[in-house]
PDB file of C-alpha atoms and ligand atoms in Angstrom:
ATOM      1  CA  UNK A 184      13.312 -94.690  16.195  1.00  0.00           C
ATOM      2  CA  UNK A 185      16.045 -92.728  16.274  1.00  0.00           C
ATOM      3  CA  UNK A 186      19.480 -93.073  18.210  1.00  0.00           C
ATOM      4  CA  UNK A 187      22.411 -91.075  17.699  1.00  0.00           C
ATOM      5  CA  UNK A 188      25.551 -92.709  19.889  1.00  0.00           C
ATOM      6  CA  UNK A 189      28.210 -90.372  21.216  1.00  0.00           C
ATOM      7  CA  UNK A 190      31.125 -92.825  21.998  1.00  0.00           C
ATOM      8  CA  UNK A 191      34.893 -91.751  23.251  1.00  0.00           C
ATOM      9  CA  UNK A 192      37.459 -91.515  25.907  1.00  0.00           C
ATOM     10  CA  UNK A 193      36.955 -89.902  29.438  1.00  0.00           C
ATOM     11  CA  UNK A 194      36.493 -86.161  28.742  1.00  0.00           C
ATOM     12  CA  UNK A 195      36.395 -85.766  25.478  1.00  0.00           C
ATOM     13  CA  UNK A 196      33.179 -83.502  25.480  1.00  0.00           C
ATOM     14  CA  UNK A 197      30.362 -86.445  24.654  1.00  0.00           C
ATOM     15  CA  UNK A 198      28.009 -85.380  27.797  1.00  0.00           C
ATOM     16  CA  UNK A 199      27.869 -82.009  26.715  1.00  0.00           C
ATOM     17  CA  UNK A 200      27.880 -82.300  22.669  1.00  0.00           C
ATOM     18  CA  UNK A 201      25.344 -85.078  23.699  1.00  0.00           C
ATOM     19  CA  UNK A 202      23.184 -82.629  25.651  1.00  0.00           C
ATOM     20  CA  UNK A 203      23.004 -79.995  23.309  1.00  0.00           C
ATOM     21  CA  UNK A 204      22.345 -82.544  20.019  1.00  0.00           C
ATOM     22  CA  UNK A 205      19.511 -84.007  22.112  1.00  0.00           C
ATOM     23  CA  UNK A 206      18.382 -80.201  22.541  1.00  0.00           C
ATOM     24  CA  UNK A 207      19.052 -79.282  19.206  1.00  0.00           C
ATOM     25  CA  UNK A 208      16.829 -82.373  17.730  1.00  0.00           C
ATOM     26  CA  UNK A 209      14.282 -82.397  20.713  1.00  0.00           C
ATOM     27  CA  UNK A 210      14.835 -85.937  21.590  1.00  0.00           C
ATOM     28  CA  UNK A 211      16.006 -87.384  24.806  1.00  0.00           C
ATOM     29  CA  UNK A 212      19.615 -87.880  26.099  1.00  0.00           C
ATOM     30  CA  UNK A 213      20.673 -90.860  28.015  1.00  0.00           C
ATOM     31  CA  UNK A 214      24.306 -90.752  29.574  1.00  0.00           C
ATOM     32  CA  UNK A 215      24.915 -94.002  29.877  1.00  0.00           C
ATOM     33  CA  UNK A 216      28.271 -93.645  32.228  1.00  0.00           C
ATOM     34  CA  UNK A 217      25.840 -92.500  34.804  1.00  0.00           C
ATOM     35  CA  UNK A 218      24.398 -95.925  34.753  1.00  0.00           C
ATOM     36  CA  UNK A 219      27.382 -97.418  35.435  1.00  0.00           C
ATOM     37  CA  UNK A 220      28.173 -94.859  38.078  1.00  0.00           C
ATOM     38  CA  UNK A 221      24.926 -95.627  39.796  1.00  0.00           C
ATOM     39  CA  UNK A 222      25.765 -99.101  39.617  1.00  0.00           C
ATOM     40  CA  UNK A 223      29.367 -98.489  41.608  1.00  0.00           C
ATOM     41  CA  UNK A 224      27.637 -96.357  43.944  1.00  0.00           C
ATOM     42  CA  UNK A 225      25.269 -99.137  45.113  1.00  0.00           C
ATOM     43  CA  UNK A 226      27.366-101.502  45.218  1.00  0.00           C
ATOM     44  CA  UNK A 227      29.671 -99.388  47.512  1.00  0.00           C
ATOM     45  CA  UNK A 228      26.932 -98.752  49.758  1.00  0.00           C
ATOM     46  CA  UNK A 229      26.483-102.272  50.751  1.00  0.00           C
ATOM     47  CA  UNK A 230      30.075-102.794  51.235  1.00  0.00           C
ATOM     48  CA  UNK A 231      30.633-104.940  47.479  1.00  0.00           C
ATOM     49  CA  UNK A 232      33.796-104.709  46.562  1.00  0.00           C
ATOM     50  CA  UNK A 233      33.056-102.956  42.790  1.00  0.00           C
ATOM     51  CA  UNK A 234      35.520-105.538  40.983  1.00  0.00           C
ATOM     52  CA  UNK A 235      33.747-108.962  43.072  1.00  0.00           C
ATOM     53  CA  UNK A 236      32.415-110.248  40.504  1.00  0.00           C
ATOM     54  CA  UNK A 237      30.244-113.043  42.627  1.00  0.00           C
ATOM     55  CA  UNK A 238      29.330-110.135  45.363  1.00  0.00           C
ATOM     56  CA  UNK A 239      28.211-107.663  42.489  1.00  0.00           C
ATOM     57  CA  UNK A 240      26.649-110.755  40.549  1.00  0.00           C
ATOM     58  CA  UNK A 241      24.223-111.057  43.563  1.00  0.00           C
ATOM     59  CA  UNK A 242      23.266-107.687  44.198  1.00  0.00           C
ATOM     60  CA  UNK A 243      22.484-107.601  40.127  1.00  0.00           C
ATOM     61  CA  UNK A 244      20.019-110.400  41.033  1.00  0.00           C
ATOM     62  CA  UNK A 245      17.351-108.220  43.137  1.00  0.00           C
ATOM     63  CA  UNK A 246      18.863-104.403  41.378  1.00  0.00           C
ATOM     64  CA  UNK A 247      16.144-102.525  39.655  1.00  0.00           C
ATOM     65  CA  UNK A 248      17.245 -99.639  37.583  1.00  0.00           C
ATOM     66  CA  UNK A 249      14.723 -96.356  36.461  1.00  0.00           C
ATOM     67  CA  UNK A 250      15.905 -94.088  34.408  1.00  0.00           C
ATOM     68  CA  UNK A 251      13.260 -91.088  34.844  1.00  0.00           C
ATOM     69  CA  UNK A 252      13.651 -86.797  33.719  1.00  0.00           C
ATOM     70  CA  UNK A 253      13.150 -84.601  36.010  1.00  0.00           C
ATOM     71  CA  UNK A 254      12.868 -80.963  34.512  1.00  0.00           C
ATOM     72  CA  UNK A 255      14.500 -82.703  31.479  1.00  0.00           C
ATOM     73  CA  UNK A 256      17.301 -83.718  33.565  1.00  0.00           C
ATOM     74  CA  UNK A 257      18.158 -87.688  33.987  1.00  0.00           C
ATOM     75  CA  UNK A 258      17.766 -89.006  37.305  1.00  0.00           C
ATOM     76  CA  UNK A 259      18.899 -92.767  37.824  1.00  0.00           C
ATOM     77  CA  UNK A 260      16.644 -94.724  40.657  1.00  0.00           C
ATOM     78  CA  UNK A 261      18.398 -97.800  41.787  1.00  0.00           C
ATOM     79  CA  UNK A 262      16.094-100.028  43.876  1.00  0.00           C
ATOM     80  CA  UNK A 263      13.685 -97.465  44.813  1.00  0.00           C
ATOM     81  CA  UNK A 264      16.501 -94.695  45.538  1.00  0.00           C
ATOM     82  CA  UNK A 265      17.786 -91.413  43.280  1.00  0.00           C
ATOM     83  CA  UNK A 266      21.239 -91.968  43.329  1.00  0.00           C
ATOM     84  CA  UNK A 267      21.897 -89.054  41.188  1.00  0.00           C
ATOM     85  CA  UNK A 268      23.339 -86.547  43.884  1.00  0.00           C
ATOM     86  CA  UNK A 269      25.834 -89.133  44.531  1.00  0.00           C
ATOM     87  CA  UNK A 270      27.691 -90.143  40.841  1.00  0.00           C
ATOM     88  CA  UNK A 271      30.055 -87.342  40.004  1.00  0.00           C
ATOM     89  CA  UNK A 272      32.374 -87.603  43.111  1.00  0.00           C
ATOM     90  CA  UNK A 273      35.782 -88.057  42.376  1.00  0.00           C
ATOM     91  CA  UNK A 274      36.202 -91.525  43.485  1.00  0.00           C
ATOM     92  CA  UNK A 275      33.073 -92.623  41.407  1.00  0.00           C
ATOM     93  CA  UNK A 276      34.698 -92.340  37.959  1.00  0.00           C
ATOM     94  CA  UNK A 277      37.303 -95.294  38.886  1.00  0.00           C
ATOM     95  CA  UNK A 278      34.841 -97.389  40.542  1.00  0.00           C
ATOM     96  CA  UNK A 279      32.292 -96.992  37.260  1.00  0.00           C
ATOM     97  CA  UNK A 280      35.379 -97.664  35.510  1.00  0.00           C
ATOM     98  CA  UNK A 281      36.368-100.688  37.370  1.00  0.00           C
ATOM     99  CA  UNK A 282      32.295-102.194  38.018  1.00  0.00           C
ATOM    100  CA  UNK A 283      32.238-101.730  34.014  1.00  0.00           C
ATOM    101  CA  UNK A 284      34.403-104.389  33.590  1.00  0.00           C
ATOM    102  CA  UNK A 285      32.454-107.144  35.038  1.00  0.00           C
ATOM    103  CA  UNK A 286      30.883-109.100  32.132  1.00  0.00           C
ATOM    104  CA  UNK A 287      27.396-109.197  34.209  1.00  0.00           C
ATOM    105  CA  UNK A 288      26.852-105.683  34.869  1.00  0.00           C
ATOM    106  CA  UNK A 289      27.406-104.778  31.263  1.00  0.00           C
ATOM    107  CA  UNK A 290      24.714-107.618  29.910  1.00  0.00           C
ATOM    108  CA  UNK A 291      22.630-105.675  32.699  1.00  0.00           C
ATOM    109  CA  UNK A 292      22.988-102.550  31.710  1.00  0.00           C
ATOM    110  CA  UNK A 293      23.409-102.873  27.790  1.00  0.00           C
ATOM    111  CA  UNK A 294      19.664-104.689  28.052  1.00  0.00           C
ATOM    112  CA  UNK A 295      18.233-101.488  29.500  1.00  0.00           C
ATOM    113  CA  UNK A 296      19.900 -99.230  26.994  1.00  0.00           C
ATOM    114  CA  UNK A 297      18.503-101.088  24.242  1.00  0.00           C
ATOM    115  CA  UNK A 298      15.102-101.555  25.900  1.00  0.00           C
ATOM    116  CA  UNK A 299      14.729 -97.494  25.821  1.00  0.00           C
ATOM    117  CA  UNK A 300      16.484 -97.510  22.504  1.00  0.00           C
ATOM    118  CA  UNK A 301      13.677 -99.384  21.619  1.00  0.00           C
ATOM    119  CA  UNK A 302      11.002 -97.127  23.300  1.00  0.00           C
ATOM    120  CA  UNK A 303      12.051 -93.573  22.407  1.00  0.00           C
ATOM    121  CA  UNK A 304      14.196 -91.406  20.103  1.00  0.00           C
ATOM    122  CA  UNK A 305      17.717 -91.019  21.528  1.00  0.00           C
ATOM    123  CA  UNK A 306      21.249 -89.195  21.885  1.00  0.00           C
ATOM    124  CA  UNK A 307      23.445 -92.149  24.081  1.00  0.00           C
ATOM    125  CA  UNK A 308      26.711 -91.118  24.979  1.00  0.00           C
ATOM    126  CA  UNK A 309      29.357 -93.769  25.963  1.00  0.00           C
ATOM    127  CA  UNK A 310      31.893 -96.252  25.120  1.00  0.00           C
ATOM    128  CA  UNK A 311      30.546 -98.984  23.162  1.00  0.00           C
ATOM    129  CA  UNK A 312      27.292 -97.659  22.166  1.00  0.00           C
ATOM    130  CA  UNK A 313      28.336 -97.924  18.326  1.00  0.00           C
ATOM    131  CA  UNK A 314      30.282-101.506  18.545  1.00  0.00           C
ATOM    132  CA  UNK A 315      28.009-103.368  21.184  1.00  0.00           C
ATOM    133  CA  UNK A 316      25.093-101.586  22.436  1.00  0.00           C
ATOM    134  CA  UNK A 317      23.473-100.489  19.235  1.00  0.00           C
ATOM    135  CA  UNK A 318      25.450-101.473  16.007  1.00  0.00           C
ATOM    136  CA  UNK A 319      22.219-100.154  13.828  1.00  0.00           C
ATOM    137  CA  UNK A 320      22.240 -96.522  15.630  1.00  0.00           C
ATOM    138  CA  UNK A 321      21.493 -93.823  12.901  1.00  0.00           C
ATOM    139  CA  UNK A 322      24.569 -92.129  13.229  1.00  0.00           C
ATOM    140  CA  UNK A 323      27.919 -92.710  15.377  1.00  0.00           C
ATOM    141  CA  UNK A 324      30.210 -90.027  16.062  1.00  0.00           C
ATOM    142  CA  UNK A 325      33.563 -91.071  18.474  1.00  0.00           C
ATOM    143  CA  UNK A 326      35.336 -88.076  20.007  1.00  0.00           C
ATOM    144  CA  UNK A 327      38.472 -88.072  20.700  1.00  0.00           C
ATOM    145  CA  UNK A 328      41.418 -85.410  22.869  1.00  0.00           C
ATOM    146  CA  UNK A 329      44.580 -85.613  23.608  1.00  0.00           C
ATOM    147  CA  UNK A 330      45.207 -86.871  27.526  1.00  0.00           C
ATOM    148  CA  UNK A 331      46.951 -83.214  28.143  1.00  0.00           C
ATOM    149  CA  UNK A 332      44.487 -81.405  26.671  1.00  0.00           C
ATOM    150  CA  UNK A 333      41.156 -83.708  28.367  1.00  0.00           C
ATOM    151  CA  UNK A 334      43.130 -83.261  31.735  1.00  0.00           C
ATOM    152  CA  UNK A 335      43.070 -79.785  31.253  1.00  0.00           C
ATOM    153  CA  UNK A 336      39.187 -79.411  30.404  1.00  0.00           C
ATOM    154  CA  UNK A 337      38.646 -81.497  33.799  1.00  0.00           C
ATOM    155  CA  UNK A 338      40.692 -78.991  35.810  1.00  0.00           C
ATOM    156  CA  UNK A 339      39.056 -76.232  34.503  1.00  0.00           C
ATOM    157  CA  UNK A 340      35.353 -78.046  35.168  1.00  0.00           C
ATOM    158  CA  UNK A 341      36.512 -78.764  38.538  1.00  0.00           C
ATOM    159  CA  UNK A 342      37.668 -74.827  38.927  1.00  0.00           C
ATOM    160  CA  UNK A 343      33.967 -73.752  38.061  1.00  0.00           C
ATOM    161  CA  UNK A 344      32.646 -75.769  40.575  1.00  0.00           C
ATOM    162  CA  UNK A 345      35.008 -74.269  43.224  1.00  0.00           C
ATOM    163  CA  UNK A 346      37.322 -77.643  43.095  1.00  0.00           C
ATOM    164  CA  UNK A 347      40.444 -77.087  42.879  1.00  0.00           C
ATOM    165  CA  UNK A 348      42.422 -80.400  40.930  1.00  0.00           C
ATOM    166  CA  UNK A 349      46.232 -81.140  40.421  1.00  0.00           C
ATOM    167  CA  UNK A 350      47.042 -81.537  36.832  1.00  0.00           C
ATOM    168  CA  UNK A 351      49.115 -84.591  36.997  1.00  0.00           C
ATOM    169  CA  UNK A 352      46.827 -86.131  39.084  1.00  0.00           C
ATOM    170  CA  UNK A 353      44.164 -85.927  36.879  1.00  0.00           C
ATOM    171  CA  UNK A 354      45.646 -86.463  33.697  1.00  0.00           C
ATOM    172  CA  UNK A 355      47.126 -90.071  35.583  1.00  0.00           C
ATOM    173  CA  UNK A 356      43.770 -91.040  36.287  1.00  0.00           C
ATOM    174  CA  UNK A 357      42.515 -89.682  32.812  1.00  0.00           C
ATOM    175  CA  UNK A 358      45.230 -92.273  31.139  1.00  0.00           C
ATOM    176  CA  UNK A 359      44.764 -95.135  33.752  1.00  0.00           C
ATOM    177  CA  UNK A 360      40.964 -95.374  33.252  1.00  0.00           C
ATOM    178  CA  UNK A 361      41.793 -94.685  29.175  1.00  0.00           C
ATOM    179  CA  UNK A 362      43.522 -97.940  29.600  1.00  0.00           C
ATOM    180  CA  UNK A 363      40.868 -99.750  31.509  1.00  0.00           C
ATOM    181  CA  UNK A 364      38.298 -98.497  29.189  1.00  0.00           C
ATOM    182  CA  UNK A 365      39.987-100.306  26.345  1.00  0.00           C
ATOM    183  CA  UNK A 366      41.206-102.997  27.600  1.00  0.00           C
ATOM    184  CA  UNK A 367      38.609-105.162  29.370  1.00  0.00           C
ATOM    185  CA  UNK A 368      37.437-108.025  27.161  1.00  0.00           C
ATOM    186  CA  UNK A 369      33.330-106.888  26.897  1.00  0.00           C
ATOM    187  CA  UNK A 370      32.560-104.300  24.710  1.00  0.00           C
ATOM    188  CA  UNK A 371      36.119-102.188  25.199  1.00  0.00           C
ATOM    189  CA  UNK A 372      36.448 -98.392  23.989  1.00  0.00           C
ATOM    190  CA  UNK A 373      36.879 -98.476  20.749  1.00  0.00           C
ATOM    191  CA  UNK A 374      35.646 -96.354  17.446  1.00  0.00           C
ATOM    192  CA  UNK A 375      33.044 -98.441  15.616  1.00  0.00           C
ATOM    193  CA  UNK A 376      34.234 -99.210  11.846  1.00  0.00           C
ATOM    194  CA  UNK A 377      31.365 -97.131  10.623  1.00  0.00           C
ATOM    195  CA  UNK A 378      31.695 -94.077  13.490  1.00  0.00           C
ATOM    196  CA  UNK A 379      33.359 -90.354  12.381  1.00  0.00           C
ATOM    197  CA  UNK A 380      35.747 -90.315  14.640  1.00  0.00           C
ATOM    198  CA  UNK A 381      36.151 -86.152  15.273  1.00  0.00           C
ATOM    199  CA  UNK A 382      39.492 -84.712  16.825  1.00  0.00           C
ATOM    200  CA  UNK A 383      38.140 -82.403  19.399  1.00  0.00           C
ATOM    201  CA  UNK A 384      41.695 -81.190  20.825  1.00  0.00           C
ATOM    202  CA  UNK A 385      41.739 -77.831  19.567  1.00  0.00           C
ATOM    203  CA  UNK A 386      38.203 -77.021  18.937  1.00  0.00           C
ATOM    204  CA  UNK A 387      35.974 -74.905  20.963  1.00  0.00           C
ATOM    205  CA  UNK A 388      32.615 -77.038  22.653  1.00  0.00           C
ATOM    206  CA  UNK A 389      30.429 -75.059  20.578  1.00  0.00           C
ATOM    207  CA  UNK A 390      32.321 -75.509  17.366  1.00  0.00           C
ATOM    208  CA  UNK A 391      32.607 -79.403  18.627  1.00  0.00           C
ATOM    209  CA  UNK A 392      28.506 -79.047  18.786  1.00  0.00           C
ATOM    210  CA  UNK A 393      28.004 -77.688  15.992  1.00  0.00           C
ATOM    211  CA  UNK A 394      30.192 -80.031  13.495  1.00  0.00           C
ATOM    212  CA  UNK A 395      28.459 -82.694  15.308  1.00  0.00           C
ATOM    213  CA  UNK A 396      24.873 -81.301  14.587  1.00  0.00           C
ATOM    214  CA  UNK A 397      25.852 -80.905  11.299  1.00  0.00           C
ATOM    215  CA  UNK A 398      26.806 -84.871  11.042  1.00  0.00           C
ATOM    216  CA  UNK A 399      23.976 -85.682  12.535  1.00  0.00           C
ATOM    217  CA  UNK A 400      21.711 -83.928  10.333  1.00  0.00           C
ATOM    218  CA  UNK A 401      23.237 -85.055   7.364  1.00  0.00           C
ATOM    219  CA  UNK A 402      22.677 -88.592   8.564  1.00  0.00           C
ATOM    220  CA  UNK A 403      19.395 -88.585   9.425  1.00  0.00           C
ATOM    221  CA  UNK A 404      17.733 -86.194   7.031  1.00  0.00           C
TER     222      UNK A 404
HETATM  223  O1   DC B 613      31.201 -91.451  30.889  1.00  0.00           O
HETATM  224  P1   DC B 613      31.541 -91.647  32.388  1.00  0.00           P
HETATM  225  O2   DC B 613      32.853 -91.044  32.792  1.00  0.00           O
HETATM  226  O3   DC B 613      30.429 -91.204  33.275  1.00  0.00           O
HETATM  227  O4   DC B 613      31.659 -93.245  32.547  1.00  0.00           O
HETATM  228  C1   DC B 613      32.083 -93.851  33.753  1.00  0.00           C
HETATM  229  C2   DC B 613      32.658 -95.229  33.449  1.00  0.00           C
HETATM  230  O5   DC B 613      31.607 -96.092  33.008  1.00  0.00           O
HETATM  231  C3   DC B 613      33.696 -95.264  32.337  1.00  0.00           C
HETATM  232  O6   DC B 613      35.012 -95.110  32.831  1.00  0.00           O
HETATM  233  C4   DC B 613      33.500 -96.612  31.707  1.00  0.00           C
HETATM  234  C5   DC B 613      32.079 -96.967  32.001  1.00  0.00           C
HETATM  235  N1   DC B 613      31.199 -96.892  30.842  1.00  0.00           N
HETATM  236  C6   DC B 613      31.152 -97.979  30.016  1.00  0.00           C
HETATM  237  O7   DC B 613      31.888 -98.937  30.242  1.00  0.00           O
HETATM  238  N2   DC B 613      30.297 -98.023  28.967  1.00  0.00           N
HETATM  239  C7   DC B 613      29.495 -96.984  28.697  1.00  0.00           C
HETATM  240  N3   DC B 613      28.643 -97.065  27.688  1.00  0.00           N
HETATM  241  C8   DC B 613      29.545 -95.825  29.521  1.00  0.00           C
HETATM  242  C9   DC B 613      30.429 -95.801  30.579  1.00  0.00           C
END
């Protein structure tokens, strides 16, 4: 099998180098934030409080979690339901942020990943894919931005989708869930020893892409 693993901060360009290596390589890409997202979101919508750890412990107990394509885009199905509309709110990033902390939902989740690690050839894009999730993946690449500069490719996403966003605002919650990320105690943020950490602060997404596909190509030839 193969499985490439995209790791790095909060808008640092993983989904979309992710997507187009996947692309690029004809294998499937599996955004693992949106797992956690999914996770928040049900939990939200039976009134858990996302950082209970006994409340979300239960609901883990009975959760089944799909991960299907439609039109070669991921859909997550939590008990039954596509959550998938629901995960890119605003308020969902801190909640994914804040549910990823709990030691259960990441033994959860991380057993999934590596069951369809297992199962087909992959592009993962996350946070601990290289350190935790899949120490043996092919190739690791970490991303990294400055803050500034990540805020300011979230504004400008936001604009495109006729969202208008306050700049301070989002580069405080870019550097508030930074520090979450890399601080909880289960498989933090953090650039695996053997990852190429790339600088993506003043480089174009498709020059970003394309060093990446180069790595990657290089590693796996
Ligand atoms: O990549 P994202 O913004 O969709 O991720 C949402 C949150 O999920 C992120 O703040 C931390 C958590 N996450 C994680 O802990 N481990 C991963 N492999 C992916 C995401």
């Amino acid at each position: 099998m193969i499985n490439i693993a995209i790791d790095g901060p909060a808008g640092a360009g993983k989904s979309t180098v992710a997507k187009a290596v996947a692309k690029e390589l004809g294998i499937i890409y599996l955004d693992t934030g949106a797992m956690y997202r999914a996770t928040a979101y049900t939990a939200i919508k039976n009134g858990i409080d996302v950082s209970d750890e006994v409340g979300v412990g239960e609901m883990l107990k009975t959760l089944t979690m799909d991960v299907v394509y439609e039109d070669g885009a991921q859909q997550i199905i939590v008990n039954g339901f596509n959550t998938t509309p629901y995960l890119r709110e605003h308020y969902m990033s801190k909640a994914a942020s804040d549910i990823s902390a709990l030691p259960c939902v990441r033994y959860k989740l991380v057993d999934i990943q590596r069951e369809l690690a297992k199962t087909y050839d992959l592009v993962l894009d996350g946070r601990d894919i290289g350190t935790f999730v899949l120490p043996d993946a092919n190739c690791k690449i970490f991303l990294v931005a400055s803050a500034e500069e990540r805020a300011k490719r979230r504004v400008e996403e936001n604009r495109l989708k006729g969202q208008e966003s306050d700049f301070d605002i989002v580069l405080k919650d870019i550097k508030q869930r930074d520090y979450n990320d890399s601080h909880r105690e289960v498989a933090p943020l953090k650039k695996a020893d053997d990852a190429v950490e790339l600088d993506t602060t003043t480089m174009t997404i498709p020059e970003v892409v394309e060093a990446v596909i180069s790595l990657v190509k290089e590693k796996i030839k």
